[in-house]
CSV table of C-alpha atoms in Angstrom, one decimal:
chain,number,residue,atom,x,y,z
A,1,UNK,CA,129.6,103.0,21.6
A,2,UNK,CA,130.2,105.7,24.2
A,3,UNK,CA,129.9,103.1,27.0
A,4,UNK,CA,132.6,100.9,25.5
A,5,UNK,CA,134.7,104.0,24.7
A,6,UNK,CA,134.5,105.0,28.4
A,7,UNK,CA,135.3,101.4,29.5
A,8,UNK,CA,138.4,101.3,27.3
A,9,UNK,CA,139.6,104.6,28.7
A,10,UNK,CA,138.9,103.5,32.3
A,11,UNK,CA,140.7,100.2,31.8
A,12,UNK,CA,143.7,102.0,30.3
A,13,UNK,CA,143.9,104.5,33.1
A,14,UNK,CA,143.6,101.8,35.8
A,15,UNK,CA,146.2,99.5,34.3
A,16,UNK,CA,148.6,102.4,33.7
A,17,UNK,CA,148.3,103.5,37.3
A,18,UNK,CA,148.8,100.0,38.5
A,19,UNK,CA,152.0,99.5,36.5
A,20,UNK,CA,153.4,103.0,37.3
A,21,UNK,CA,154.1,103.7,33.7
A,22,UNK,CA,152.1,104.4,30.5
A,23,UNK,CA,151.3,101.4,28.3
A,24,UNK,CA,152.1,101.0,24.7
A,25,UNK,CA,149.6,100.4,21.9
A,26,UNK,CA,151.0,96.9,21.5
A,27,UNK,CA,150.1,96.0,25.1
A,28,UNK,CA,146.4,96.9,24.7
A,29,UNK,CA,145.7,96.1,21.1
A,30,UNK,CA,144.7,92.5,21.8
A,31,UNK,CA,142.2,93.7,24.3
A,32,UNK,CA,140.9,96.3,21.9
A,33,UNK,CA,140.5,93.8,19.1
A,34,UNK,CA,138.6,91.4,21.4
A,35,UNK,CA,136.2,94.2,22.3
A,36,UNK,CA,135.9,95.0,18.6
A,37,UNK,CA,135.1,91.4,17.8
A,38,UNK,CA,132.5,91.2,20.5
A,39,UNK,CA,130.9,94.4,19.2
A,40,UNK,CA,130.7,92.8,15.7
A,41,UNK,CA,129.1,89.6,17.0
A,42,UNK,CA,126.5,91.4,19.2
A,43,UNK,CA,125.5,94.3,16.9
A,44,UNK,CA,126.8,93.1,13.5
A,45,UNK,CA,128.3,96.5,13.1
A,46,UNK,CA,131.7,96.5,11.3
A,47,UNK,CA,132.0,100.3,11.1
A,48,UNK,CA,131.5,100.6,14.9
A,49,UNK,CA,134.1,97.9,15.4
A,50,UNK,CA,136.6,99.9,13.3
A,51,UNK,CA,135.8,103.0,15.2
A,52,UNK,CA,136.5,101.1,18.4
A,53,UNK,CA,139.9,100.0,17.1
A,54,UNK,CA,140.7,103.6,16.2
A,55,UNK,CA,139.6,104.9,19.5
A,56,UNK,CA,141.8,102.4,21.4
A,57,UNK,CA,144.7,103.5,19.3
A,58,UNK,CA,144.0,107.1,19.9
A,59,UNK,CA,143.6,106.7,23.6
A,60,UNK,CA,146.8,104.6,24.0
A,61,UNK,CA,149.0,106.3,21.4
A,62,UNK,CA,149.4,109.3,23.6
A,63,UNK,CA,150.4,107.1,26.5
A,64,UNK,CA,153.0,105.1,24.6
A,65,UNK,CA,156.5,104.7,26.1
A,66,UNK,CA,159.8,104.5,24.1
A,67,UNK,CA,160.5,100.9,25.1
A,68,UNK,CA,159.1,98.9,22.2
A,69,UNK,CA,160.6,95.5,23.0
A,70,UNK,CA,158.3,92.6,22.5
A,71,UNK,CA,156.9,90.8,25.5
A,72,UNK,CA,155.8,87.3,24.8
A,73,UNK,CA,154.3,86.5,28.2
A,74,UNK,CA,152.5,89.5,29.4
A,75,UNK,CA,153.7,93.0,30.4
A,76,UNK,CA,157.2,93.3,31.9
A,77,UNK,CA,158.1,96.3,34.0
A,78,UNK,CA,161.2,98.1,32.6
A,79,UNK,CA,164.1,98.4,34.9
A,80,UNK,CA,164.5,102.0,36.1
A,81,UNK,CA,167.7,103.9,35.6
A,82,UNK,CA,168.1,104.2,39.4
A,83,UNK,CA,168.1,100.4,39.7
A,84,UNK,CA,170.6,100.2,36.8
A,85,UNK,CA,172.8,102.7,38.5
A,86,UNK,CA,172.9,100.6,41.7
A,87,UNK,CA,173.6,97.4,39.8
A,88,UNK,CA,176.4,99.0,37.8
A,89,UNK,CA,177.9,100.5,40.9
A,90,UNK,CA,177.9,97.0,42.6
A,91,UNK,CA,179.5,95.4,39.5
A,92,UNK,CA,182.2,98.1,39.4
A,93,UNK,CA,182.9,97.9,43.1
A,94,UNK,CA,183.2,94.1,43.0
A,95,UNK,CA,185.3,93.7,39.8
A,96,UNK,CA,187.6,96.7,39.7
A,97,UNK,CA,190.2,95.3,42.0
A,98,UNK,CA,189.7,91.6,41.5
A,99,UNK,CA,191.6,89.8,38.7
A,100,UNK,CA,188.5,89.3,36.7
A,101,UNK,CA,188.4,92.5,34.6
A,102,UNK,CA,186.0,95.3,35.6
A,103,UNK,CA,186.1,96.8,32.1
A,104,UNK,CA,185.0,93.4,30.6
A,105,UNK,CA,182.2,93.1,33.1
A,106,UNK,CA,181.0,96.7,32.6
A,107,UNK,CA,180.9,96.1,28.8
A,108,UNK,CA,178.9,92.8,29.3
A,109,UNK,CA,176.6,94.2,31.9
A,110,UNK,CA,176.2,97.5,29.9
A,111,UNK,CA,175.1,95.5,26.9
A,112,UNK,CA,172.5,93.7,29.0
A,113,UNK,CA,171.1,96.7,30.9
A,114,UNK,CA,171.2,99.1,27.9
A,115,UNK,CA,172.0,102.1,30.1
A,116,UNK,CA,171.0,105.4,28.4
A,117,UNK,CA,173.6,107.1,26.2
A,118,UNK,CA,175.5,109.4,26.4
A,119,UNK,CA,175.1,109.2,30.1
A,120,UNK,CA,176.7,105.7,30.2
A,121,UNK,CA,180.2,107.0,29.5
A,122,UNK,CA,179.9,109.7,32.2
A,123,UNK,CA,178.5,107.2,34.6
A,124,UNK,CA,181.4,104.8,34.1
A,125,UNK,CA,183.8,107.7,35.0
A,126,UNK,CA,182.0,108.5,38.3
A,127,UNK,CA,181.8,104.9,39.5
A,128,UNK,CA,185.5,104.5,38.7
A,129,UNK,CA,186.2,107.6,40.8
A,130,UNK,CA,184.2,106.0,43.6
A,131,UNK,CA,186.3,102.8,43.4
A,132,UNK,CA,189.5,104.9,43.5
A,133,UNK,CA,188.5,106.7,46.6
A,134,UNK,CA,187.7,103.4,48.3
A,135,UNK,CA,191.4,102.3,47.8
A,136,UNK,CA,192.6,105.7,49.0
A,137,UNK,CA,190.5,105.4,52.1
A,138,UNK,CA,191.5,101.8,52.8
A,139,UNK,CA,195.2,102.5,52.5
A,140,UNK,CA,195.1,106.0,54.0
A,141,UNK,CA,197.4,105.2,56.9
A,142,UNK,CA,199.9,103.5,54.6
A,143,UNK,CA,199.8,106.4,52.2
A,144,UNK,CA,200.5,108.9,54.9
A,145,UNK,CA,203.5,107.0,56.0
A,146,UNK,CA,204.9,106.7,52.4
A,147,UNK,CA,204.3,110.4,51.7
A,148,UNK,CA,206.0,111.4,54.9
A,149,UNK,CA,209.1,109.3,54.1
A,150,UNK,CA,209.4,110.3,50.5
A,151,UNK,CA,212.6,112.1,49.5
A,152,UNK,CA,213.1,113.4,45.9
A,153,UNK,CA,216.7,112.3,45.9
A,154,UNK,CA,215.7,108.7,46.5
A,155,UNK,CA,212.6,108.7,44.3
A,156,UNK,CA,213.7,105.8,42.2
A,157,UNK,CA,214.1,103.6,45.2
A,158,UNK,CA,211.1,104.7,47.2
A,159,UNK,CA,207.7,103.0,46.7
A,160,UNK,CA,205.9,106.2,45.8
A,161,UNK,CA,208.5,107.0,43.1
A,162,UNK,CA,208.5,103.4,41.8
A,163,UNK,CA,204.7,103.5,41.5
A,164,UNK,CA,205.0,106.6,39.3
A,165,UNK,CA,207.6,104.8,37.2
A,166,UNK,CA,205.3,101.8,36.7
A,167,UNK,CA,202.5,104.2,35.8
A,168,UNK,CA,204.3,105.7,32.8
A,169,UNK,CA,204.2,102.9,30.2
A,170,UNK,CA,200.4,102.3,30.4
A,171,UNK,CA,199.8,106.1,30.5
A,172,UNK,CA,201.8,106.7,27.4
A,173,UNK,CA,200.6,103.7,25.3
A,174,UNK,CA,197.0,104.2,26.5
A,175,UNK,CA,197.0,107.8,25.4
A,176,UNK,CA,198.0,106.7,21.9
A,177,UNK,CA,195.7,103.8,21.4
A,178,UNK,CA,192.7,104.7,23.6
A,179,UNK,CA,190.4,105.6,20.7
A,180,UNK,CA,191.3,102.6,18.6
A,181,UNK,CA,190.6,100.3,21.6
A,182,UNK,CA,187.2,101.9,22.2
A,183,UNK,CA,186.3,101.5,18.5
A,184,UNK,CA,187.6,98.0,17.8
A,185,UNK,CA,188.0,96.0,21.0
A,186,UNK,CA,185.2,96.9,23.3
A,187,UNK,CA,183.0,93.9,22.2
A,188,UNK,CA,181.8,90.9,24.1
A,189,UNK,CA,183.7,88.4,22.0
A,190,UNK,CA,187.0,90.2,22.6
A,191,UNK,CA,186.2,90.4,26.3
A,192,UNK,CA,185.4,86.7,26.4
A,193,UNK,CA,188.6,85.7,24.6
A,194,UNK,CA,190.7,87.9,27.0
A,195,UNK,CA,189.0,86.4,30.0
A,196,UNK,CA,190.0,82.9,29.0
A,197,UNK,CA,193.5,83.9,27.9
A,198,UNK,CA,194.0,85.7,31.1
A,199,UNK,CA,192.9,82.7,33.1
A,200,UNK,CA,195.5,80.5,31.4
A,201,UNK,CA,198.2,83.2,32.0
A,202,UNK,CA,197.3,83.3,35.7
A,203,UNK,CA,197.6,79.5,36.0
A,204,UNK,CA,201.0,79.5,34.2
A,205,UNK,CA,202.5,82.3,36.2
A,206,UNK,CA,201.4,81.0,39.6
A,207,UNK,CA,202.8,77.5,38.8
A,208,UNK,CA,206.2,78.8,37.4
A,209,UNK,CA,207.0,81.7,39.7
A,210,UNK,CA,206.8,80.2,43.2
A,211,UNK,CA,210.0,81.5,44.8
A,212,UNK,CA,209.6,85.3,45.4
A,213,UNK,CA,212.6,87.4,46.5
A,214,UNK,CA,210.7,90.5,47.6
A,215,UNK,CA,208.5,90.4,50.7
A,216,UNK,CA,207.9,94.1,51.5
A,217,UNK,CA,206.9,97.1,49.4
A,218,UNK,CA,209.9,99.1,50.6
A,219,UNK,CA,212.3,96.6,49.0
A,220,UNK,CA,210.8,96.7,45.5
A,221,UNK,CA,213.4,97.6,42.9
A,222,UNK,CA,213.4,99.9,39.8
A,223,UNK,CA,213.6,96.8,37.5
A,224,UNK,CA,210.6,95.2,39.2
A,225,UNK,CA,208.6,98.4,38.9
A,226,UNK,CA,209.4,98.6,35.2
A,227,UNK,CA,208.3,95.0,34.6
A,228,UNK,CA,205.0,95.7,36.4
A,229,UNK,CA,204.5,98.9,34.5
A,230,UNK,CA,204.8,97.1,31.1
A,231,UNK,CA,202.6,94.3,32.4
A,232,UNK,CA,199.9,96.8,33.1
A,233,UNK,CA,199.8,97.7,29.4
A,234,UNK,CA,198.2,94.3,28.7
A,235,UNK,CA,195.2,95.6,30.6
A,236,UNK,CA,194.4,98.0,27.9
A,237,UNK,CA,192.8,95.1,26.2
A,238,UNK,CA,189.2,94.8,27.6
A,239,UNK,CA,188.8,91.6,29.6
A,240,UNK,CA,192.5,91.2,30.6
A,241,UNK,CA,192.1,92.9,34.0
A,242,UNK,CA,194.4,95.6,35.3
A,243,UNK,CA,194.8,94.0,38.7
A,244,UNK,CA,195.5,90.5,37.1
A,245,UNK,CA,198.1,92.0,34.8
A,246,UNK,CA,199.9,93.9,37.5
A,247,UNK,CA,199.8,91.3,40.2
A,248,UNK,CA,201.0,88.6,37.8
A,249,UNK,CA,203.7,91.0,36.5
A,250,UNK,CA,204.8,91.4,40.1
A,251,UNK,CA,205.0,87.6,40.6
A,252,UNK,CA,207.1,87.4,37.4
A,253,UNK,CA,209.4,90.2,38.7
A,254,UNK,CA,209.9,88.3,42.0
A,255,UNK,CA,207.4,89.9,44.4
A,256,UNK,CA,205.4,87.8,46.8
A,257,UNK,CA,201.7,87.7,46.2
A,258,UNK,CA,200.7,90.0,49.0
A,259,UNK,CA,203.4,92.6,48.1
A,260,UNK,CA,202.4,92.3,44.4
A,261,UNK,CA,198.8,93.0,45.3
A,262,UNK,CA,199.7,95.9,47.5
A,263,UNK,CA,201.8,97.5,44.7
A,264,UNK,CA,199.0,96.9,42.3
A,265,UNK,CA,196.6,98.8,44.5
A,266,UNK,CA,198.9,101.7,44.8
A,267,UNK,CA,199.5,101.7,41.1
A,268,UNK,CA,195.7,101.7,40.5
A,269,UNK,CA,195.5,105.2,42.1
A,270,UNK,CA,197.4,107.3,39.6
A,271,UNK,CA,196.4,105.0,36.7
A,272,UNK,CA,192.6,105.2,37.3
A,273,UNK,CA,192.7,108.8,38.4
A,274,UNK,CA,194.5,109.8,35.2
A,275,UNK,CA,192.2,107.7,33.0
A,276,UNK,CA,189.0,108.9,34.7
A,277,UNK,CA,190.2,112.5,34.8
A,278,UNK,CA,191.0,112.5,31.1
A,279,UNK,CA,187.6,110.9,30.2
A,280,UNK,CA,185.8,113.4,32.4
A,281,UNK,CA,187.4,116.4,30.7
A,282,UNK,CA,186.2,115.0,27.3
A,283,UNK,CA,182.7,114.3,28.6
A,284,UNK,CA,182.2,117.4,30.8
A,285,UNK,CA,179.9,118.9,28.2
A,286,UNK,CA,177.5,116.1,28.7
A,287,UNK,CA,177.1,116.6,32.5
A,288,UNK,CA,173.6,117.7,33.5
A,289,UNK,CA,172.1,118.6,36.9
A,290,UNK,CA,169.2,116.2,36.1
A,291,UNK,CA,171.7,113.3,36.1
A,292,UNK,CA,173.2,114.2,39.5
A,293,UNK,CA,171.2,111.6,41.4
A,294,UNK,CA,172.1,108.7,39.2
A,295,UNK,CA,175.8,109.7,39.2
A,296,UNK,CA,175.9,110.2,42.9
A,297,UNK,CA,174.2,106.8,43.4
A,298,UNK,CA,176.7,104.9,41.3
A,299,UNK,CA,179.6,106.8,42.9
A,300,UNK,CA,178.5,105.9,46.5
A,301,UNK,CA,177.6,102.3,45.7
A,302,UNK,CA,180.8,101.6,43.9
A,303,UNK,CA,182.9,103.2,46.7
A,304,UNK,CA,181.2,101.3,49.4
A,305,UNK,CA,181.3,97.9,47.6
A,306,UNK,CA,184.9,98.4,46.5
A,307,UNK,CA,186.1,99.2,50.0
A,308,UNK,CA,184.6,95.9,51.3
A,309,UNK,CA,186.1,94.0,48.4
A,310,UNK,CA,189.6,95.4,48.9
A,311,UNK,CA,189.5,94.5,52.6
A,312,UNK,CA,188.3,91.0,51.9
A,313,UNK,CA,190.8,90.5,49.0
A,314,UNK,CA,193.8,91.6,51.0
A,315,UNK,CA,193.0,88.9,53.6
A,316,UNK,CA,192.1,86.3,51.0
A,317,UNK,CA,195.5,86.4,49.3
A,318,UNK,CA,197.4,85.7,52.5
A,319,UNK,CA,196.3,82.1,52.3
A,320,UNK,CA,194.9,81.4,48.9
A,321,UNK,CA,196.0,81.3,45.3
A,322,UNK,CA,194.2,82.8,42.3
A,323,UNK,CA,192.8,79.5,41.1
A,324,UNK,CA,189.2,80.5,41.9
A,325,UNK,CA,189.5,83.6,39.8
A,326,UNK,CA,191.0,81.5,36.9
A,327,UNK,CA,188.0,79.1,37.0
A,328,UNK,CA,185.5,82.0,37.1
A,329,UNK,CA,187.2,83.7,34.1
A,330,UNK,CA,187.1,80.5,32.0
A,331,UNK,CA,183.4,79.9,32.9
A,332,UNK,CA,182.3,83.4,32.2
A,333,UNK,CA,184.4,83.7,29.0
A,334,UNK,CA,183.0,80.4,27.7
A,335,UNK,CA,179.5,81.4,28.5
A,336,UNK,CA,179.8,84.7,26.7
A,337,UNK,CA,181.4,83.0,23.6
A,338,UNK,CA,178.6,80.4,23.5
A,339,UNK,CA,176.0,83.1,23.8
A,340,UNK,CA,177.5,85.3,21.1
A,341,UNK,CA,178.0,82.4,18.6
A,342,UNK,CA,174.7,80.6,19.1
A,343,UNK,CA,172.3,83.4,19.7
């Protein structure tokens, strides 16, 4: 009995070291039961077999891990939080400024990765801040020029002042309905429906509004800024996409696609900064020094990826329509709906 007991302990230690994490009782019970059955056949000793089962449970119970998901085909290594942080940072960086809804993607990917709570909310804030800084860095020269030319007397005709005008509607409405949206709308089915509906809206707007009147940021009017501001309110629905709503709003208002995209990026700065700052104030009590590495990882990854995406996107829209984004939204939305209804 002692020999088998020592063999079980040695096997458990060896396999645990090989896999880099403790093993659950479920992972080893089949092996333990096989050893117990072998003991019964050789020595015809049921009490000893029962003792063997108990010993296996005792040795492995202390080494169990919290992840109790079943594994039908062998042992699957759990994804580390560090890898999840990198993946989420990449997703945020790619989707935040493309018309495909970063919030929708983060909800979908978050459901899949099962990032630990309550860290997930704080992590979302930090990767959004990283994405914001990417835009600031990319447009830094343009921003310096706009700030240098700003005069309070002409605020309602200056791009910087018009961006703040466009910021007000979503800020006010978002403050009032933020909790209701989090409670009722942050679900995969809602995201999928909004993705498909947004794709249809993009196609309709691009087909109907083909004759812009505004070809530079400096000639945007107050009326156009107000239209874009109210269009941004639609992005409060997860899956709509803030960039899609504001860029399409710009096209409806008469801006060319490049100017509409540029205005959308400038509008993203106060909008995302305000939303992230407000969320950070509410979640500041959850911050912990032990999470600093994960938060910093997501922040840096999101910032780097977002900077590349913004640079590529600004070149892309010079010669392309949004058709590819519409197709992607429909395919993703349909896939999510199919998964949700038939799982």
